[in-house]
């Protein structure tokens, strides 16, 4: 019911949308272009009307300013002539005074020259001779000082040599001390060797005594016969232990072989059962891995579809907004269809406004004024292309076409550029064509469009407009991306659903196998056999460990036995050799003893020699120390002599300083006199310069007088011209006489302080040019036509708004239907969930069941079946047995039917796979939960018969099927 109402509302919504589209088409194709054209013509008409009034005001303002300026110049010229004549008289007086000053300066220069020659000649000569004598004394004393410094330098070098010798002797002392230390170390080594030789000698003497006593060496406590007896006893004990270990090893190997055979048979039985279970688990894992490897998240497809629907709504809103903006910029849009088949659209270059790129945005208004309506002309390559467009291009509005091969460009004359620079200043006037960028092949068209020559920076304003196309393009791009994502996800989504179904089948198969394994008695036998195999394995490990330990013990005992046998043989051999070689060994030991004694003597002799060498080195060290002491005394005396020389050098330096001081004093006096002479010369030169300045001043005064005389003549001519100009203006413009008193007064139309007359003149010229162009294009009837078109537009927009309101109401109804659907589903879920839990707990006592949404989802996204046994909720339905799942499915079906009960139900052997207790529970459940419905139940079990009100039995009687009806006795209430 909800879906039917929703479909009807959607159909109505589509009809409303079609009406909106018709209105939009009518607005785009007819109303808005006509309205935009009339709006522009109205603006031109209003601009023309306002311009006429402004033109008359500016003309009067400029004429009044010319009249006032001419009167000012006429009145100002009379007084200015008298002032200039007074200046000429002052210049003549100043010139006479300057000539008198020049004569006085010439007299002063001759007097200064005579005084300098008389006073400073003899004094300079005496001071020069004194400076020369002091210079000779200074040179002599400086040479004495240099000799003494050389002597001091040589003595310092000798002292440094002695210091180096002392350092060498110190090094020699250290080397001899090192040699003494090494000699002592060598003596210690020899002493140690002597001690070792002495010990070796004592050991050989001890061996000699042992051989005499019948021992193999002197260190042994027992003789060889006693050692041989002990070795034979050890051989017997080791041999007995070896035999016992070998017997134990043979017994363990036999037992190990039997146990291993039993263990292998047990493991083969286990492997057969495990292989089948592992194969089924592996199938389930493979399907899970394949499902996880898919680059798909469950629910991703639905999210993308929802995003796409919201973006489509946003696109529609932006299209409406763009349509409104395009209505305001309709002249920039140029649409046409191909006039001929396979028409080359590159021949049509486009609208001029789209073909130029403004370099500075502040010049946009200037370019609009310069180009005017030519900005909306269309540029094509040839006149043939323009003709085809006009005849077959299906143009929606009137356009002016510029063919590149026919258009003639114009350049701005140099005199016009110069006049503009004079008006607005250099740097403020530029050619309009230089303010834009364009393709080179469009130059002729651009020169034709931008024919107005100049652009004045202070008069222009910046104009901006917004464009919403970018938002629409980005949304459409996002829609395309969403569509591509959905297309790419479709095969992955399909594969995901297939793998999910396959996983459920594999899990169901695995649970069936595990259920059969639980019901099979062989399961218990497997547990028993696996426990026995474990015990056997432990026993085998223990036997193997004992066998390893026994083998290692046998090896150790075998090695010990061999050692004992070799010891017995060696002792027997030693006894025989001892008896045979006793005399030879004694002789060898005697020889060794003699050799060691001689080595001890030699070592003692070397030790004594090292002692003598050490004493010699000590004596040499003492001699070097004495030599070092004598050199140090020489160094001290030499340093005393150096100090004395230093004092003499200092005295000589002081003497040289005093002579140099006298010399410098005399030289400074001589320099002072020479400086005074220079000052006198400079004073004379400064007077000469001042004289030259005065002469130059006299020349300038003459030139200035001549200029002032010329200025007097010019101003008299200007006064005459201004008087004539004032008379002509009064004669030509009669209104000057009546409004003359208002000229220059603040708050009136002739306020020259608040309004710049230069700018007013520029505005006047500009306005005259604009008005002459507008007068030819203006439409006098445009106001009435615009009001009519605007009424049609408002009527259509009101209809469109009504339809849009209806659409919003329909959408609201759809939302209300969705909300009611959600509430109904929630009520159904709660009712079915309660009945489901109640029916299942009746069919299977001690259990609970419920329907709940998956984790993180709502009931609208789907429901999961959850089952609990004894208060513990199962993680998966695969943990249930086949009968339990049958009862669960039956409970869910009956709970759904109980939401809206039917009068009659038919059940066909629903208890076929159930035991007797479950069959009785089904009968009791039907009586308890469906008291107002009738059930026809087909069953073969006694538990169902007991709960029936009427029982129909079928059976064969004499080969014919018969039906027997039995009515159960009514129970007492």
PDB file of N, CA and C in Angstrom, residues 852-922:
ATOM      1  N   UNK A 852      17.323  -9.661  15.842  1.00  0.00           N
ATOM      2  CA  UNK A 852      17.935  -8.382  16.157  1.00  0.00           C
ATOM      3  C   UNK A 852      18.792  -7.917  14.981  1.00  0.00           C
ATOM      4  N   UNK A 853      18.980  -6.583  14.822  1.00  0.00           N
ATOM      5  CA  UNK A 853      19.810  -6.079  13.709  1.00  0.00           C
ATOM      6  C   UNK A 853      21.274  -6.465  13.910  1.00  0.00           C
ATOM      7  N   UNK A 854      22.050  -6.541  12.829  1.00  0.00           N
ATOM      8  CA  UNK A 854      23.494  -6.779  12.965  1.00  0.00           C
ATOM      9  C   UNK A 854      24.155  -5.638  13.724  1.00  0.00           C
ATOM     10  N   UNK A 855      25.324  -5.902  14.228  1.00  0.00           N
ATOM     11  CA  UNK A 855      26.040  -4.910  15.026  1.00  0.00           C
ATOM     12  C   UNK A 855      26.349  -3.671  14.187  1.00  0.00           C
ATOM     13  N   UNK A 856      25.988  -2.487  14.736  1.00  0.00           N
ATOM     14  CA  UNK A 856      26.249  -1.241  14.019  1.00  0.00           C
ATOM     15  C   UNK A 856      25.200  -0.890  12.984  1.00  0.00           C
ATOM     16  N   UNK A 857      24.081  -1.655  12.880  1.00  0.00           N
ATOM     17  CA  UNK A 857      23.042  -1.401  11.868  1.00  0.00           C
ATOM     18  C   UNK A 857      21.690  -1.241  12.574  1.00  0.00           C
ATOM     19  N   UNK A 858      20.684  -0.802  11.792  1.00  0.00           N
ATOM     20  CA  UNK A 858      19.320  -0.689  12.306  1.00  0.00           C
ATOM     21  C   UNK A 858      18.465  -1.837  11.747  1.00  0.00           C
ATOM     22  N   UNK A 859      17.215  -1.914  12.218  1.00  0.00           N
ATOM     23  CA  UNK A 859      16.346  -3.003  11.770  1.00  0.00           C
ATOM     24  C   UNK A 859      15.969  -2.844  10.298  1.00  0.00           C
ATOM     25  N   UNK A 860      16.117  -1.624   9.730  1.00  0.00           N
ATOM     26  CA  UNK A 860      15.836  -1.436   8.305  1.00  0.00           C
ATOM     27  C   UNK A 860      16.903  -2.071   7.419  1.00  0.00           C
ATOM     28  N   UNK A 861      18.114  -2.279   7.944  1.00  0.00           N
ATOM     29  CA  UNK A 861      19.200  -2.882   7.174  1.00  0.00           C
ATOM     30  C   UNK A 861      19.136  -4.405   7.171  1.00  0.00           C
ATOM     31  N   UNK A 862      18.247  -5.014   7.976  1.00  0.00           N
ATOM     32  CA  UNK A 862      18.132  -6.470   8.029  1.00  0.00           C
ATOM     33  C   UNK A 862      18.163  -6.974   9.462  1.00  0.00           C
ATOM     34  N   UNK A 863      17.767  -8.223   9.676  1.00  0.00           N
ATOM     35  CA  UNK A 863      17.716  -8.814  11.006  1.00  0.00           C
ATOM     36  C   UNK A 863      18.469 -10.138  11.010  1.00  0.00           C
ATOM     37  N   UNK A 864      19.066 -10.471  12.159  1.00  0.00           N
ATOM     38  CA  UNK A 864      19.761 -11.739  12.349  1.00  0.00           C
ATOM     39  C   UNK A 864      19.005 -12.571  13.382  1.00  0.00           C
ATOM     40  N   UNK A 865      19.076 -13.899  13.220  1.00  0.00           N
ATOM     41  CA  UNK A 865      18.448 -14.821  14.169  1.00  0.00           C
ATOM     42  C   UNK A 865      19.475 -15.189  15.223  1.00  0.00           C
ATOM     43  N   UNK A 866      19.158 -14.982  16.503  1.00  0.00           N
ATOM     44  CA  UNK A 866      20.050 -15.328  17.620  1.00  0.00           C
ATOM     45  C   UNK A 866      19.347 -16.349  18.498  1.00  0.00           C
ATOM     46  N   UNK A 867      20.082 -17.374  18.944  1.00  0.00           N
ATOM     47  CA  UNK A 867      19.530 -18.474  19.741  1.00  0.00           C
ATOM     48  C   UNK A 867      20.384 -18.634  20.990  1.00  0.00           C
ATOM     49  N   UNK A 868      19.714 -18.918  22.140  1.00  0.00           N
ATOM     50  CA  UNK A 868      20.426 -19.135  23.408  1.00  0.00           C
ATOM     51  C   UNK A 868      19.952 -20.436  24.027  1.00  0.00           C
ATOM     52  N   UNK A 869      20.882 -21.204  24.561  1.00  0.00           N
ATOM     53  CA  UNK A 869      20.603 -22.450  25.290  1.00  0.00           C
ATOM     54  C   UNK A 869      21.091 -22.255  26.708  1.00  0.00           C
ATOM     55  N   UNK A 870      20.158 -22.324  27.660  1.00  0.00           N
ATOM     56  CA  UNK A 870      20.532 -22.176  29.061  1.00  0.00           C
ATOM     57  C   UNK A 870      21.107 -20.800  29.364  1.00  0.00           C
ATOM     58  N   UNK A 871      20.661 -19.757  28.671  1.00  0.00           N
ATOM     59  CA  UNK A 871      21.123 -18.398  28.924  1.00  0.00           C
ATOM     60  C   UNK A 871      22.400 -18.027  28.198  1.00  0.00           C
ATOM     61  N   UNK A 872      22.992 -18.937  27.411  1.00  0.00           N
ATOM     62  CA  UNK A 872      24.235 -18.671  26.664  1.00  0.00           C
ATOM     63  C   UNK A 872      23.877 -18.524  25.195  1.00  0.00           C
ATOM     64  N   UNK A 873      24.142 -17.365  24.619  1.00  0.00           N
ATOM     65  CA  UNK A 873      23.790 -17.092  23.225  1.00  0.00           C
ATOM     66  C   UNK A 873      24.825 -17.696  22.292  1.00  0.00           C
ATOM     67  N   UNK A 874      24.348 -18.382  21.261  1.00  0.00           N
ATOM     68  CA  UNK A 874      25.236 -19.011  20.270  1.00  0.00           C
ATOM     69  C   UNK A 874      25.761 -17.944  19.301  1.00  0.00           C
ATOM     70  N   UNK A 875      27.025 -18.157  18.887  1.00  0.00           N
ATOM     71  CA  UNK A 875      27.630 -17.217  17.947  1.00  0.00           C
ATOM     72  C   UNK A 875      27.145 -17.424  16.522  1.00  0.00           C
ATOM     73  N   UNK A 876      26.765 -18.674  16.175  1.00  0.00           N
ATOM     74  CA  UNK A 876      26.353 -18.974  14.807  1.00  0.00           C
ATOM     75  C   UNK A 876      25.314 -20.081  14.832  1.00  0.00           C
ATOM     76  N   UNK A 877      24.410 -20.086  13.819  1.00  0.00           N
ATOM     77  CA  UNK A 877      23.404 -21.141  13.721  1.00  0.00           C
ATOM     78  C   UNK A 877      24.024 -22.470  13.322  1.00  0.00           C
ATOM     79  N   UNK A 878      25.293 -22.452  12.841  1.00  0.00           N
ATOM     80  CA  UNK A 878      25.956 -23.710  12.481  1.00  0.00           C
ATOM     81  C   UNK A 878      26.259 -24.557  13.711  1.00  0.00           C
ATOM     82  N   UNK A 879      26.175 -23.973  14.921  1.00  0.00           N
ATOM     83  CA  UNK A 879      26.387 -24.739  16.149  1.00  0.00           C
ATOM     84  C   UNK A 879      25.163 -25.592  16.510  1.00  0.00           C
ATOM     85  N   UNK A 880      23.995 -25.365  15.840  1.00  0.00           N
ATOM     86  CA  UNK A 880      22.781 -26.122  16.149  1.00  0.00           C
ATOM     87  C   UNK A 880      22.762 -27.425  15.356  1.00  0.00           C
ATOM     88  N   UNK A 881      22.055 -28.394  15.869  1.00  0.00           N
ATOM     89  CA  UNK A 881      21.867 -29.665  15.149  1.00  0.00           C
ATOM     90  C   UNK A 881      20.795 -29.482  14.070  1.00  0.00           C
ATOM     91  N   UNK A 882      20.606 -30.521  13.243  1.00  0.00           N
ATOM     92  CA  UNK A 882      19.614 -30.423  12.171  1.00  0.00           C
ATOM     93  C   UNK A 882      18.200 -30.273  12.704  1.00  0.00           C
ATOM     94  N   UNK A 883      17.846 -31.017  13.743  1.00  0.00           N
ATOM     95  CA  UNK A 883      16.499 -30.918  14.315  1.00  0.00           C
ATOM     96  C   UNK A 883      16.253 -29.571  14.950  1.00  0.00           C
ATOM     97  N   UNK A 884      17.267 -29.038  15.649  1.00  0.00           N
ATOM     98  CA  UNK A 884      17.117 -27.734  16.277  1.00  0.00           C
ATOM     99  C   UNK A 884      16.909 -26.641  15.230  1.00  0.00           C
ATOM    100  N   UNK A 885      17.629 -26.739  14.104  1.00  0.00           N
ATOM    101  CA  UNK A 885      17.446 -25.737  13.055  1.00  0.00           C
ATOM    102  C   UNK A 885      16.070 -25.860  12.394  1.00  0.00           C
ATOM    103  N   UNK A 886      15.552 -27.097  12.284  1.00  0.00           N
ATOM    104  CA  UNK A 886      14.208 -27.287  11.728  1.00  0.00           C
ATOM    105  C   UNK A 886      13.165 -26.612  12.615  1.00  0.00           C
ATOM    106  N   UNK A 887      13.280 -26.802  13.940  1.00  0.00           N
ATOM    107  CA  UNK A 887      12.344 -26.172  14.873  1.00  0.00           C
ATOM    108  C   UNK A 887      12.470 -24.651  14.829  1.00  0.00           C
ATOM    109  N   UNK A 888      13.716 -24.145  14.661  1.00  0.00           N
ATOM    110  CA  UNK A 888      13.937 -22.702  14.580  1.00  0.00           C
ATOM    111  C   UNK A 888      13.253 -22.120  13.342  1.00  0.00           C
ATOM    112  N   UNK A 889      13.385 -22.805  12.203  1.00  0.00           N
ATOM    113  CA  UNK A 889      12.752 -22.320  10.974  1.00  0.00           C
ATOM    114  C   UNK A 889      11.236 -22.353  11.085  1.00  0.00           C
ATOM    115  N   UNK A 890      10.700 -23.438  11.674  1.00  0.00           N
ATOM    116  CA  UNK A 890       9.249 -23.559  11.848  1.00  0.00           C
ATOM    117  C   UNK A 890       8.733 -22.438  12.766  1.00  0.00           C
ATOM    118  N   UNK A 891       9.501 -22.116  13.827  1.00  0.00           N
ATOM    119  CA  UNK A 891       9.092 -21.057  14.751  1.00  0.00           C
ATOM    120  C   UNK A 891       9.028 -19.711  14.041  1.00  0.00           C
ATOM    121  N   UNK A 892      10.011 -19.421  13.182  1.00  0.00           N
ATOM    122  CA  UNK A 892      10.037 -18.139  12.470  1.00  0.00           C
ATOM    123  C   UNK A 892       8.871 -18.030  11.495  1.00  0.00           C
ATOM    124  N   UNK A 893       8.565 -19.129  10.779  1.00  0.00           N
ATOM    125  CA  UNK A 893       7.446 -19.116   9.810  1.00  0.00           C
ATOM    126  C   UNK A 893       6.122 -18.889  10.529  1.00  0.00           C
ATOM    127  N   UNK A 894       5.923 -19.613  11.627  1.00  0.00           N
ATOM    128  CA  UNK A 894       4.659 -19.491  12.355  1.00  0.00           C
ATOM    129  C   UNK A 894       4.524 -18.111  13.010  1.00  0.00           C
ATOM    130  N   UNK A 895       5.673 -17.518  13.464  1.00  0.00           N
ATOM    131  CA  UNK A 895       5.617 -16.176  14.053  1.00  0.00           C
ATOM    132  C   UNK A 895       5.203 -15.139  13.008  1.00  0.00           C
ATOM    133  N   UNK A 896       5.702 -15.307  11.770  1.00  0.00           N
ATOM    134  CA  UNK A 896       5.301 -14.403  10.689  1.00  0.00           C
ATOM    135  C   UNK A 896       3.822 -14.559  10.362  1.00  0.00           C
ATOM    136  N   UNK A 897       3.331 -15.826  10.360  1.00  0.00           N
ATOM    137  CA  UNK A 897       1.919 -16.070  10.073  1.00  0.00           C
ATOM    138  C   UNK A 897       1.023 -15.546  11.187  1.00  0.00           C
ATOM    139  N   UNK A 898       1.545 -15.547  12.420  1.00  0.00           N
ATOM    140  CA  UNK A 898       0.745 -15.125  13.568  1.00  0.00           C
ATOM    141  C   UNK A 898       0.536 -13.614  13.584  1.00  0.00           C
ATOM    142  N   UNK A 899       1.346 -12.845  12.844  1.00  0.00           N
ATOM    143  CA  UNK A 899       1.179 -11.389  12.817  1.00  0.00           C
ATOM    144  C   UNK A 899      -0.196 -11.021  12.248  1.00  0.00           C
ATOM    145  N   UNK A 900      -0.590 -11.699  11.166  1.00  0.00           N
ATOM    146  CA  UNK A 900      -1.945 -11.557  10.633  1.00  0.00           C
ATOM    147  C   UNK A 900      -2.475 -12.969  10.400  1.00  0.00           C
ATOM    148  N   UNK A 901      -3.075 -13.587  11.408  1.00  0.00           N
ATOM    149  CA  UNK A 901      -3.461 -15.015  11.325  1.00  0.00           C
ATOM    150  C   UNK A 901      -4.485 -15.249  10.206  1.00  0.00           C
ATOM    151  N   UNK A 902      -4.344 -16.411   9.543  1.00  0.00           N
ATOM    152  CA  UNK A 902      -5.306 -16.853   8.528  1.00  0.00           C
ATOM    153  C   UNK A 902      -6.305 -17.814   9.185  1.00  0.00           C
ATOM    154  N   UNK A 903      -7.430 -18.040   8.588  1.00  0.00           N
ATOM    155  CA  UNK A 903      -8.414 -18.959   9.205  1.00  0.00           C
ATOM    156  C   UNK A 903      -8.025 -20.430   9.065  1.00  0.00           C
ATOM    157  N   UNK A 904      -7.164 -20.773   8.100  1.00  0.00           N
ATOM    158  CA  UNK A 904      -6.863 -22.177   7.846  1.00  0.00           C
ATOM    159  C   UNK A 904      -5.392 -22.308   7.448  1.00  0.00           C
ATOM    160  N   UNK A 905      -4.710 -23.355   8.029  1.00  0.00           N
ATOM    161  CA  UNK A 905      -3.320 -23.678   7.702  1.00  0.00           C
ATOM    162  C   UNK A 905      -3.222 -25.168   7.398  1.00  0.00           C
ATOM    163  N   UNK A 906      -2.327 -25.562   6.477  1.00  0.00           N
ATOM    164  CA  UNK A 906      -2.073 -26.963   6.131  1.00  0.00           C
ATOM    165  C   UNK A 906      -0.589 -27.227   6.347  1.00  0.00           C
ATOM    166  N   UNK A 907      -0.263 -28.234   7.186  1.00  0.00           N
ATOM    167  CA  UNK A 907       1.124 -28.620   7.470  1.00  0.00           C
ATOM    168  C   UNK A 907       1.318 -30.054   7.011  1.00  0.00           C
ATOM    169  N   UNK A 908       2.378 -30.298   6.214  1.00  0.00           N
ATOM    170  CA  UNK A 908       2.615 -31.630   5.639  1.00  0.00           C
ATOM    171  C   UNK A 908       3.898 -32.216   6.220  1.00  0.00           C
ATOM    172  N   UNK A 909       3.761 -33.135   7.210  1.00  0.00           N
ATOM    173  CA  UNK A 909       4.879 -33.875   7.822  1.00  0.00           C
ATOM    174  C   UNK A 909       6.018 -32.944   8.241  1.00  0.00           C
ATOM    175  N   UNK A 910       5.653 -31.888   9.015  1.00  0.00           N
ATOM    176  CA  UNK A 910       6.697 -30.991   9.532  1.00  0.00           C
ATOM    177  C   UNK A 910       7.497 -31.658  10.632  1.00  0.00           C
ATOM    178  N   UNK A 911       6.965 -32.785  11.202  1.00  0.00           N
ATOM    179  CA  UNK A 911       7.659 -33.465  12.293  1.00  0.00           C
ATOM    180  C   UNK A 911       8.379 -34.714  11.811  1.00  0.00           C
ATOM    181  N   UNK A 912       8.647 -34.841  10.532  1.00  0.00           N
ATOM    182  CA  UNK A 912       9.235 -36.075  10.002  1.00  0.00           C
ATOM    183  C   UNK A 912      10.623 -36.323  10.580  1.00  0.00           C
ATOM    184  N   UNK A 913      11.440 -35.275  10.767  1.00  0.00           N
ATOM    185  CA  UNK A 913      12.826 -35.445  11.231  1.00  0.00           C
ATOM    186  C   UNK A 913      12.955 -35.219  12.720  1.00  0.00           C
ATOM    187  N   UNK A 914      11.800 -35.143  13.467  1.00  0.00           N
ATOM    188  CA  UNK A 914      11.844 -34.829  14.892  1.00  0.00           C
ATOM    189  C   UNK A 914      11.491 -36.058  15.714  1.00  0.00           C
ATOM    190  N   UNK A 915      11.952 -36.043  16.985  1.00  0.00           N
ATOM    191  CA  UNK A 915      11.590 -37.148  17.891  1.00  0.00           C
ATOM    192  C   UNK A 915      10.220 -36.859  18.507  1.00  0.00           C
ATOM    193  N   UNK A 916       9.749 -37.793  19.384  1.00  0.00           N
ATOM    194  CA  UNK A 916       8.380 -37.770  19.903  1.00  0.00           C
ATOM    195  C   UNK A 916       8.123 -36.527  20.770  1.00  0.00           C
ATOM    196  N   UNK A 917       9.107 -36.155  21.609  1.00  0.00           N
ATOM    197  CA  UNK A 917       8.886 -35.019  22.518  1.00  0.00           C
ATOM    198  C   UNK A 917       8.682 -33.730  21.736  1.00  0.00           C
ATOM    199  N   UNK A 918       9.469 -33.532  20.670  1.00  0.00           N
ATOM    200  CA  UNK A 918       9.331 -32.314  19.854  1.00  0.00           C
ATOM    201  C   UNK A 918       8.003 -32.310  19.122  1.00  0.00           C
ATOM    202  N   UNK A 919       7.525 -33.497  18.685  1.00  0.00           N
ATOM    203  CA  UNK A 919       6.235 -33.579  17.993  1.00  0.00           C
ATOM    204  C   UNK A 919       5.100 -33.174  18.935  1.00  0.00           C
ATOM    205  N   UNK A 920       5.152 -33.638  20.181  1.00  0.00           N
ATOM    206  CA  UNK A 920       4.130 -33.245  21.166  1.00  0.00           C
ATOM    207  C   UNK A 920       4.176 -31.734  21.431  1.00  0.00           C
ATOM    208  N   UNK A 921       5.397 -31.161  21.461  1.00  0.00           N
ATOM    209  CA  UNK A 921       5.537 -29.702  21.698  1.00  0.00           C
ATOM    210  C   UNK A 921       4.899 -28.905  20.570  1.00  0.00           C
ATOM    211  N   UNK A 922       4.986 -29.423  19.302  1.00  0.00           N
ATOM    212  CA  UNK A 922       4.365 -28.720  18.163  1.00  0.00           C
ATOM    213  C   UNK A 922       2.853 -28.693  18.342  1.00  0.00           C
TER     214      UNK A 922
END
